[in-house]
PDB file of C-alpha atoms in Angstrom:
ATOM      1  CA  MET A 225       0.035   0.035   0.345  1.00 91.00           C
ATOM      2  CA  THR A 226       1.191   3.427  -1.082  1.00 96.00           C
ATOM      3  CA  THR A 227       0.620   6.341   1.408  1.00 97.00           C
ATOM      4  CA  ALA A 228       1.611   9.920   1.127  1.00 98.00           C
ATOM      5  CA  LEU A 229       1.742  12.424   4.318  1.00 98.00           C
ATOM      6  CA  VAL A 230       0.245  15.534   4.283  1.00 98.00           C
ATOM      7  CA  VAL A 231       1.474  18.304   7.004  1.00 98.00           C
ATOM      8  CA  SER A 232      -0.216  21.871   7.288  1.00 97.00           C
ATOM      9  CA  ARG A 233      -0.719  23.757  10.300  1.00 95.00           C
ATOM     10  CA  TYR A 234      -4.152  24.618   8.498  1.00 93.00           C
ATOM     11  CA  PHE A 235      -6.823  21.970   9.716  1.00 94.00           C
ATOM     12  CA  PRO A 236     -10.518  22.392   8.296  1.00 91.00           C
ATOM     13  CA  ASN A 237     -11.850  21.919  11.357  1.00 81.00           C
ATOM     14  CA  ASP A 238     -15.755  23.628   9.722  1.00 76.00           C
ATOM     15  CA  SER A 239     -17.565  23.493   6.688  1.00 66.00           C
ATOM     16  CA  ARG A 240     -16.722  26.950   5.648  1.00 70.00           C
ATOM     17  CA  THR A 241     -15.422  27.207   2.334  1.00 70.00           C
ATOM     18  CA  VAL A 242     -11.575  29.104   2.961  1.00 83.00           C
ATOM     19  CA  GLY A 243      -9.133  29.588   0.160  1.00 85.00           C
ATOM     20  CA  VAL A 244      -6.179  27.972   2.132  1.00 88.00           C
ATOM     21  CA  HIS A 245      -8.325  24.712   2.744  1.00 91.00           C
ATOM     22  CA  GLN A 246      -9.600  24.653  -1.045  1.00 91.00           C
ATOM     23  CA  ARG A 247      -5.857  24.709  -1.964  1.00 91.00           C
ATOM     24  CA  LEU A 248      -4.946  21.834   0.351  1.00 94.00           C
ATOM     25  CA  GLY A 249      -8.169  20.175  -0.739  1.00 94.00           C
ATOM     26  CA  THR A 250      -7.076  20.112  -4.119  1.00 94.00           C
ATOM     27  CA  GLN A 251      -3.619  18.691  -3.498  1.00 96.00           C
ATOM     28  CA  VAL A 252      -5.453  16.036  -1.351  1.00 97.00           C
ATOM     29  CA  GLN A 253      -7.358  15.076  -4.032  1.00 97.00           C
ATOM     30  CA  ALA A 254      -4.437  14.833  -6.642  1.00 96.00           C
ATOM     31  CA  LEU A 255      -2.333  12.505  -3.754  1.00 97.00           C
ATOM     32  CA  ALA A 256      -5.825  10.148  -3.293  1.00 97.00           C
ATOM     33  CA  LYS A 257      -5.498   9.543  -6.799  1.00 97.00           C
ATOM     34  CA  VAL A 258      -1.426   8.337  -7.343  1.00 97.00           C
ATOM     35  CA  VAL A 259      -1.584   6.611  -3.643  1.00 98.00           C
ATOM     36  CA  ASP A 260      -3.815   4.118  -1.322  1.00 97.00           C
ATOM     37  CA  ARG A 261      -4.069   6.451   1.486  1.00 98.00           C
ATOM     38  CA  VAL A 262      -3.341  10.016   2.509  1.00 98.00           C
ATOM     39  CA  ASP A 263      -2.434  10.374   6.193  1.00 98.00           C
ATOM     40  CA  CYS A 264      -3.250  14.485   7.076  1.00 98.00           C
ATOM     41  CA  LEU A 265      -0.969  15.876   9.922  1.00 98.00           C
ATOM     42  CA  PHE A 266      -2.702  18.650  11.140  1.00 98.00           C
ATOM     43  CA  LEU A 267      -0.250  21.020  14.052  1.00 97.00           C
ATOM     44  CA  GLN A 268      -2.968  23.085  16.109  1.00 96.00           C
ATOM     45  CA  PRO A 269      -2.649  25.113  19.208  1.00 95.00           C
ATOM     46  CA  VAL A 270      -1.912  23.486  22.356  1.00 95.00           C
ATOM     47  CA  ASP A 271      -5.021  24.933  23.980  1.00 93.00           C
ATOM     48  CA  ARG A 272      -7.301  23.867  20.740  1.00 92.00           C
ATOM     49  CA  ARG A 273      -7.964  19.912  21.589  1.00 90.00           C
ATOM     50  CA  TYR A 274     -10.566  17.849  19.888  1.00 93.00           C
ATOM     51  CA  ALA A 275     -12.291  14.628  21.729  1.00 94.00           C
ATOM     52  CA  ALA A 276     -12.157  11.408  19.671  1.00 94.00           C
ATOM     53  CA  GLN A 277     -15.392  11.822  18.210  1.00 97.00           C
ATOM     54  CA  GLU A 278     -15.048  15.169  17.037  1.00 94.00           C
ATOM     55  CA  ILE A 279     -11.616  13.983  15.164  1.00 95.00           C
ATOM     56  CA  GLN A 280     -13.803  10.821  13.426  1.00 96.00           C
ATOM     57  CA  GLU A 281     -16.654  13.618  12.471  1.00 95.00           C
ATOM     58  CA  HIS A 282     -13.671  15.804  10.708  1.00 94.00           C
ATOM     59  CA  GLU A 283     -12.548  12.629   9.489  1.00 96.00           C
ATOM     60  CA  ALA A 284     -15.821  11.552   7.975  1.00 96.00           C
ATOM     61  CA  ARG A 285     -16.449  14.975   6.552  1.00 95.00           C
ATOM     62  CA  LEU A 286     -12.939  15.291   4.552  1.00 96.00           C
ATOM     63  CA  ARG A 287     -13.208  11.861   3.649  1.00 97.00           C
ATOM     64  CA  ARG A 288     -16.814  13.374   1.698  1.00 96.00           C
ATOM     65  CA  LEU A 289     -15.091  16.562   0.591  1.00 94.00           C
ATOM     66  CA  TRP A 290     -11.480  15.241  -0.404  1.00 95.00           C
ATOM     67  CA  SER A 291     -11.373  11.557  -0.760  1.00 96.00           C
ATOM     68  CA  PRO A 292     -12.218   8.136   0.894  1.00 97.00           C
ATOM     69  CA  ALA A 293      -8.538   7.375   0.698  1.00 97.00           C
ATOM     70  CA  VAL A 294      -7.854  10.573   3.811  1.00 98.00           C
ATOM     71  CA  TRP A 295      -6.897   9.833   7.691  1.00 98.00           C
ATOM     72  CA  ILE A 296      -6.417  12.953  10.080  1.00 97.00           C
ATOM     73  CA  ARG A 297      -4.426  13.116  13.133  1.00 97.00           C
ATOM     74  CA  VAL A 298      -4.563  16.154  15.234  1.00 97.00           C
ATOM     75  CA  ALA A 299      -1.390  17.442  17.329  1.00 97.00           C
ATOM     76  CA  PRO A 300      -2.074  20.613  19.745  1.00 96.00           C
ATOM     77  CA  THR A 301       2.034  21.178  19.545  1.00 95.00           C
ATOM     78  CA  LEU A 302       1.940  24.710  18.707  1.00 94.00           C
ATOM     79  CA  VAL A 303       2.653  27.320  20.963  1.00 93.00           C
ATOM     80  CA  ASP A 304       1.807  31.209  20.043  1.00 86.00           C
ATOM     81  CA  ASP A 305       2.671  33.053  22.668  1.00 86.00           C
ATOM     82  CA  GLU A 306       4.245  36.640  22.292  1.00 85.00           C
ATOM     83  CA  PRO A 307       7.707  36.575  23.721  1.00 86.00           C
ATOM     84  CA  PRO A 308       8.276  39.059  26.083  1.00 87.00           C
ATOM     85  CA  THR A 309      11.377  41.193  24.832  1.00 88.00           C
ATOM     86  CA  LEU A 310      10.653  43.468  22.149  1.00 81.00           C
ATOM     87  CA  TRP A 311      13.907  42.019  20.485  1.00 84.00           C
ATOM     88  CA  GLN A 312      12.818  38.551  20.781  1.00 85.00           C
ATOM     89  CA  ARG A 313       9.686  39.444  18.904  1.00 81.00           C
ATOM     90  CA  ARG A 314      11.222  41.596  16.399  1.00 82.00           C
ATOM     91  CA  GLY A 315      14.959  41.607  16.313  1.00 85.00           C
ATOM     92  CA  ARG A 316      15.787  37.702  16.158  1.00 90.00           C
ATOM     93  CA  GLY A 317      13.513  37.181  13.124  1.00 88.00           C
ATOM     94  CA  VAL A 318      16.180  39.071  11.233  1.00 89.00           C
ATOM     95  CA  PHE A 319      18.886  36.751  11.912  1.00 91.00           C
ATOM     96  CA  ASP A 320      17.075  33.446  13.108  1.00 90.00           C
ATOM     97  CA  PHE A 321      13.592  32.573  10.726  1.00 88.00           C
ATOM     98  CA  HIS A 322      12.297  29.743  13.122  1.00 88.00           C
ATOM     99  CA  ALA A 323      11.899  33.119  15.510  1.00 89.00           C
ATOM    100  CA  GLN A 324       9.721  34.879  12.812  1.00 88.00           C
ATOM    101  CA  ARG A 325       5.977  34.967  13.402  1.00 87.00           C
ATOM    102  CA  ILE A 326       5.617  32.297  10.843  1.00 87.00           C
ATOM    103  CA  ALA A 327       7.544  30.293  11.956  1.00 89.00           C
ATOM    104  CA  ARG A 328       7.645  31.055  15.938  1.00 90.00           C
ATOM    105  CA  PRO A 329       4.484  28.398  16.692  1.00 90.00           C
ATOM    106  CA  ALA A 330       5.827  25.467  15.557  1.00 92.00           C
ATOM    107  CA  SER A 331       9.096  26.135  16.071  1.00 92.00           C
ATOM    108  CA  THR A 332       8.292  23.366  19.262  1.00 94.00           C
ATOM    109  CA  ALA A 333       9.923  20.077  20.382  1.00 95.00           C
ATOM    110  CA  ALA A 334       6.228  18.842  20.279  1.00 97.00           C
ATOM    111  CA  ALA A 335       6.030  19.870  16.472  1.00 97.00           C
ATOM    112  CA  CYS A 336       8.985  18.184  15.598  1.00 97.00           C
ATOM    113  CA  ASP A 337       8.306  14.606  17.548  1.00 97.00           C
ATOM    114  CA  ALA A 338       4.671  14.816  16.201  1.00 98.00           C
ATOM    115  CA  VAL A 339       6.105  15.379  12.725  1.00 98.00           C
ATOM    116  CA  SER A 340       8.710  12.843  13.400  1.00 97.00           C
ATOM    117  CA  ALA A 341       6.323  10.062  14.671  1.00 97.00           C
ATOM    118  CA  ALA A 342       4.343  10.420  11.502  1.00 98.00           C
ATOM    119  CA  VAL A 343       7.571  10.449   8.925  1.00 97.00           C
ATOM    120  CA  ASP A 344       8.155   7.313  11.021  1.00 96.00           C
ATOM    121  CA  GLY A 345       5.406   5.466   9.245  1.00 95.00           C
ATOM    122  CA  ARG A 346       7.387   5.804   5.795  1.00 96.00           C
ATOM    123  CA  PRO A 347       5.339   7.425   3.879  1.00 97.00           C
ATOM    124  CA  ASP A 348       5.959   7.157  -0.240  1.00 97.00           C
ATOM    125  CA  ILE A 349       5.440  11.283  -0.556  1.00 97.00           C
ATOM    126  CA  ILE A 350       5.433  13.901   1.773  1.00 97.00           C
ATOM    127  CA  LEU A 351       3.817  17.103   1.093  1.00 97.00           C
ATOM    128  CA  ALA A 352       4.238  20.434   3.330  1.00 96.00           C
ATOM    129  CA  HIS A 353       1.209  22.286   2.791  1.00 95.00           C
ATOM    130  CA  ARG A 354       2.744  26.456   3.267  1.00 92.00           C
ATOM    131  CA  LEU A 355       6.060  27.093   5.025  1.00 90.00           C
ATOM    132  CA  SER A 356       4.650  27.421   8.462  1.00 90.00           C
ATOM    133  CA  SER A 357       4.720  23.521   8.265  1.00 94.00           C
ATOM    134  CA  MET A 358       7.614  23.272   5.844  1.00 94.00           C
ATOM    135  CA  CYS A 359       9.677  25.008   8.829  1.00 92.00           C
ATOM    136  CA  VAL A 360       9.210  21.854  11.209  1.00 96.00           C
ATOM    137  CA  LEU A 361      10.263  19.590   8.261  1.00 96.00           C
ATOM    138  CA  MET A 362      13.504  21.408   8.294  1.00 93.00           C
ATOM    139  CA  ALA A 363      14.246  21.354  11.360  1.00 93.00           C
ATOM    140  CA  LEU A 364      13.596  17.579  11.792  1.00 95.00           C
ATOM    141  CA  ALA A 365      15.971  17.756   8.465  1.00 93.00           C
ATOM    142  CA  ARG A 366      18.833  19.241  10.752  1.00 91.00           C
ATOM    143  CA  GLN A 367      17.996  16.941  13.588  1.00 93.00           C
ATOM    144  CA  ALA A 368      17.380  13.658  11.538  1.00 92.00           C
ATOM    145  CA  PRO A 369      18.388  13.908   7.914  1.00 91.00           C
ATOM    146  CA  GLU A 370      17.796  10.187   7.565  1.00 92.00           C
ATOM    147  CA  LYS A 371      14.275  10.679   7.517  1.00 90.00           C
ATOM    148  CA  THR A 372      13.286  13.230   5.648  1.00 87.00           C
ATOM    149  CA  ARG A 373      15.135  11.765   2.991  1.00 89.00           C
ATOM    150  CA  ARG A 374      13.753   8.422   3.105  1.00 89.00           C
ATOM    151  CA  ALA A 375      10.651  10.003   0.729  1.00 93.00           C
ATOM    152  CA  PRO A 376      10.347  12.586  -2.024  1.00 94.00           C
ATOM    153  CA  LEU A 377       9.650  15.862   0.029  1.00 94.00           C
ATOM    154  CA  PHE A 378       7.341  18.339  -1.778  1.00 94.00           C
ATOM    155  CA  PHE A 379       6.352  21.840  -0.505  1.00 91.00           C
ATOM    156  CA  ASP A 380       3.554  24.026  -1.572  1.00 91.00           C
ATOM    157  CA  LEU A 381       4.813  27.521  -1.168  1.00 83.00           C
ATOM    158  CA  ASP A 382       2.193  29.483  -1.483  1.00 74.00           C
ATOM    159  CA  ASP A 383       4.559  32.729  -0.947  1.00 73.00           C
ATOM    160  CA  ILE A 384       1.769  35.191  -1.899  1.00 76.00           C
ATOM    161  CA  GLU A 385       0.863  36.459   1.744  1.00 77.00           C
ATOM    162  CA  HIS A 386       5.119  37.014   2.033  1.00 78.00           C
ATOM    163  CA  VAL A 387       4.519  38.952  -0.707  1.00 82.00           C
ATOM    164  CA  SER A 388       1.774  41.545   0.041  1.00 83.00           C
ATOM    165  CA  TRP A 389       2.964  41.395   3.448  1.00 81.00           C
ATOM    166  CA  SER A 390       6.221  42.841   2.168  1.00 85.00           C
ATOM    167  CA  ARG A 391       4.445  45.558  -0.348  1.00 87.00           C
ATOM    168  CA  ARG A 392       2.622  46.514   2.628  1.00 87.00           C
ATOM    169  CA  LEU A 393       5.346  47.201   4.986  1.00 85.00           C
ATOM    170  CA  LEU A 394       6.787  49.215   2.058  1.00 84.00           C
ATOM    171  CA  HIS A 395       4.339  51.397   0.791  1.00 88.00           C
ATOM    172  CA  ASP A 396       1.679  51.370   3.886  1.00 89.00           C
ATOM    173  CA  PRO A 397       3.024  50.493   7.485  1.00 88.00           C
ATOM    174  CA  GLY A 398       0.683  50.658  10.371  1.00 87.00           C
ATOM    175  CA  TRP A 399       2.866  52.599  12.271  1.00 84.00           C
ATOM    176  CA  PRO A 400       6.619  54.335  11.199  1.00 80.00           C
ATOM    177  CA  ALA A 401       8.515  51.546  13.318  1.00 79.00           C
ATOM    178  CA  GLU A 402       6.751  48.694  11.694  1.00 83.00           C
ATOM    179  CA  ARG A 403       8.651  48.983   8.405  1.00 84.00           C
ATOM    180  CA  LEU A 404      11.485  48.075  10.258  1.00 84.00           C
ATOM    181  CA  GLN A 405       9.999  44.590   9.921  1.00 84.00           C
ATOM    182  CA  LEU A 406      11.038  44.397   6.581  1.00 86.00           C
ATOM    183  CA  LEU A 407      14.526  43.653   7.911  1.00 86.00           C
ATOM    184  CA  HIS A 408      12.834  40.000   8.186  1.00 86.00           C
ATOM    185  CA  VAL A 409      12.273  39.610   4.437  1.00 84.00           C
ATOM    186  CA  PRO A 410      16.036  38.369   3.030  1.00 87.00           C
ATOM    187  CA  ARG A 411      15.803  35.405   5.915  1.00 88.00           C
ATOM    188  CA  LEU A 412      12.090  34.610   4.977  1.00 86.00           C
ATOM    189  CA  MET A 413      13.372  34.325   1.468  1.00 86.00           C
ATOM    190  CA  LEU A 414      15.972  32.179   2.163  1.00 88.00           C
ATOM    191  CA  ALA A 415      13.795  30.190   4.509  1.00 89.00           C
ATOM    192  CA  GLU A 416      12.160  29.542   1.157  1.00 86.00           C
ATOM    193  CA  ILE A 417      14.888  29.028  -0.771  1.00 86.00           C
ATOM    194  CA  GLN A 418      16.318  26.354   1.606  1.00 85.00           C
ATOM    195  CA  ALA A 419      12.905  24.513   1.906  1.00 78.00           C
TER     196      ALA A 419
END
């Protein structure tokens, strides 16, 4: 049996039609045409827990919506707390991509452990849905490179938000000092290239 692993931070936990969920659904449907099973690992905030019955209901809904080959796991691993100091919130991201707002919530040992456990299932294909999920696989590749080399790894960059964020900061910052966040852009672009 061939399997695909999809890692995402965007759990479609309701029936609303949101563009990011539509894009993910299209990718899962495409994967389901070439593999027998699609395991979706959704990384969620630590304070958001689902009962087993809720997970089963979501899985049944996603099977109807996307493909009968879909299986889901939800891992409450994301910590979205704001760092206490201005330097930790804004300055570190200039030098460390994992300190930026897009990557910081998933830069936890629990997220890396959850993805590592999913990769231990030896999927035939891995899809990282967006940069916020790919950062966990990048961290796993540094810790255990043999794990991420077992299967082809595909990455949905979907960088339009980064482009619009950069343009907004350049042309219409919310406050004068907000423009300093443009200093994060080179490290963000480097992370995209490395991914």
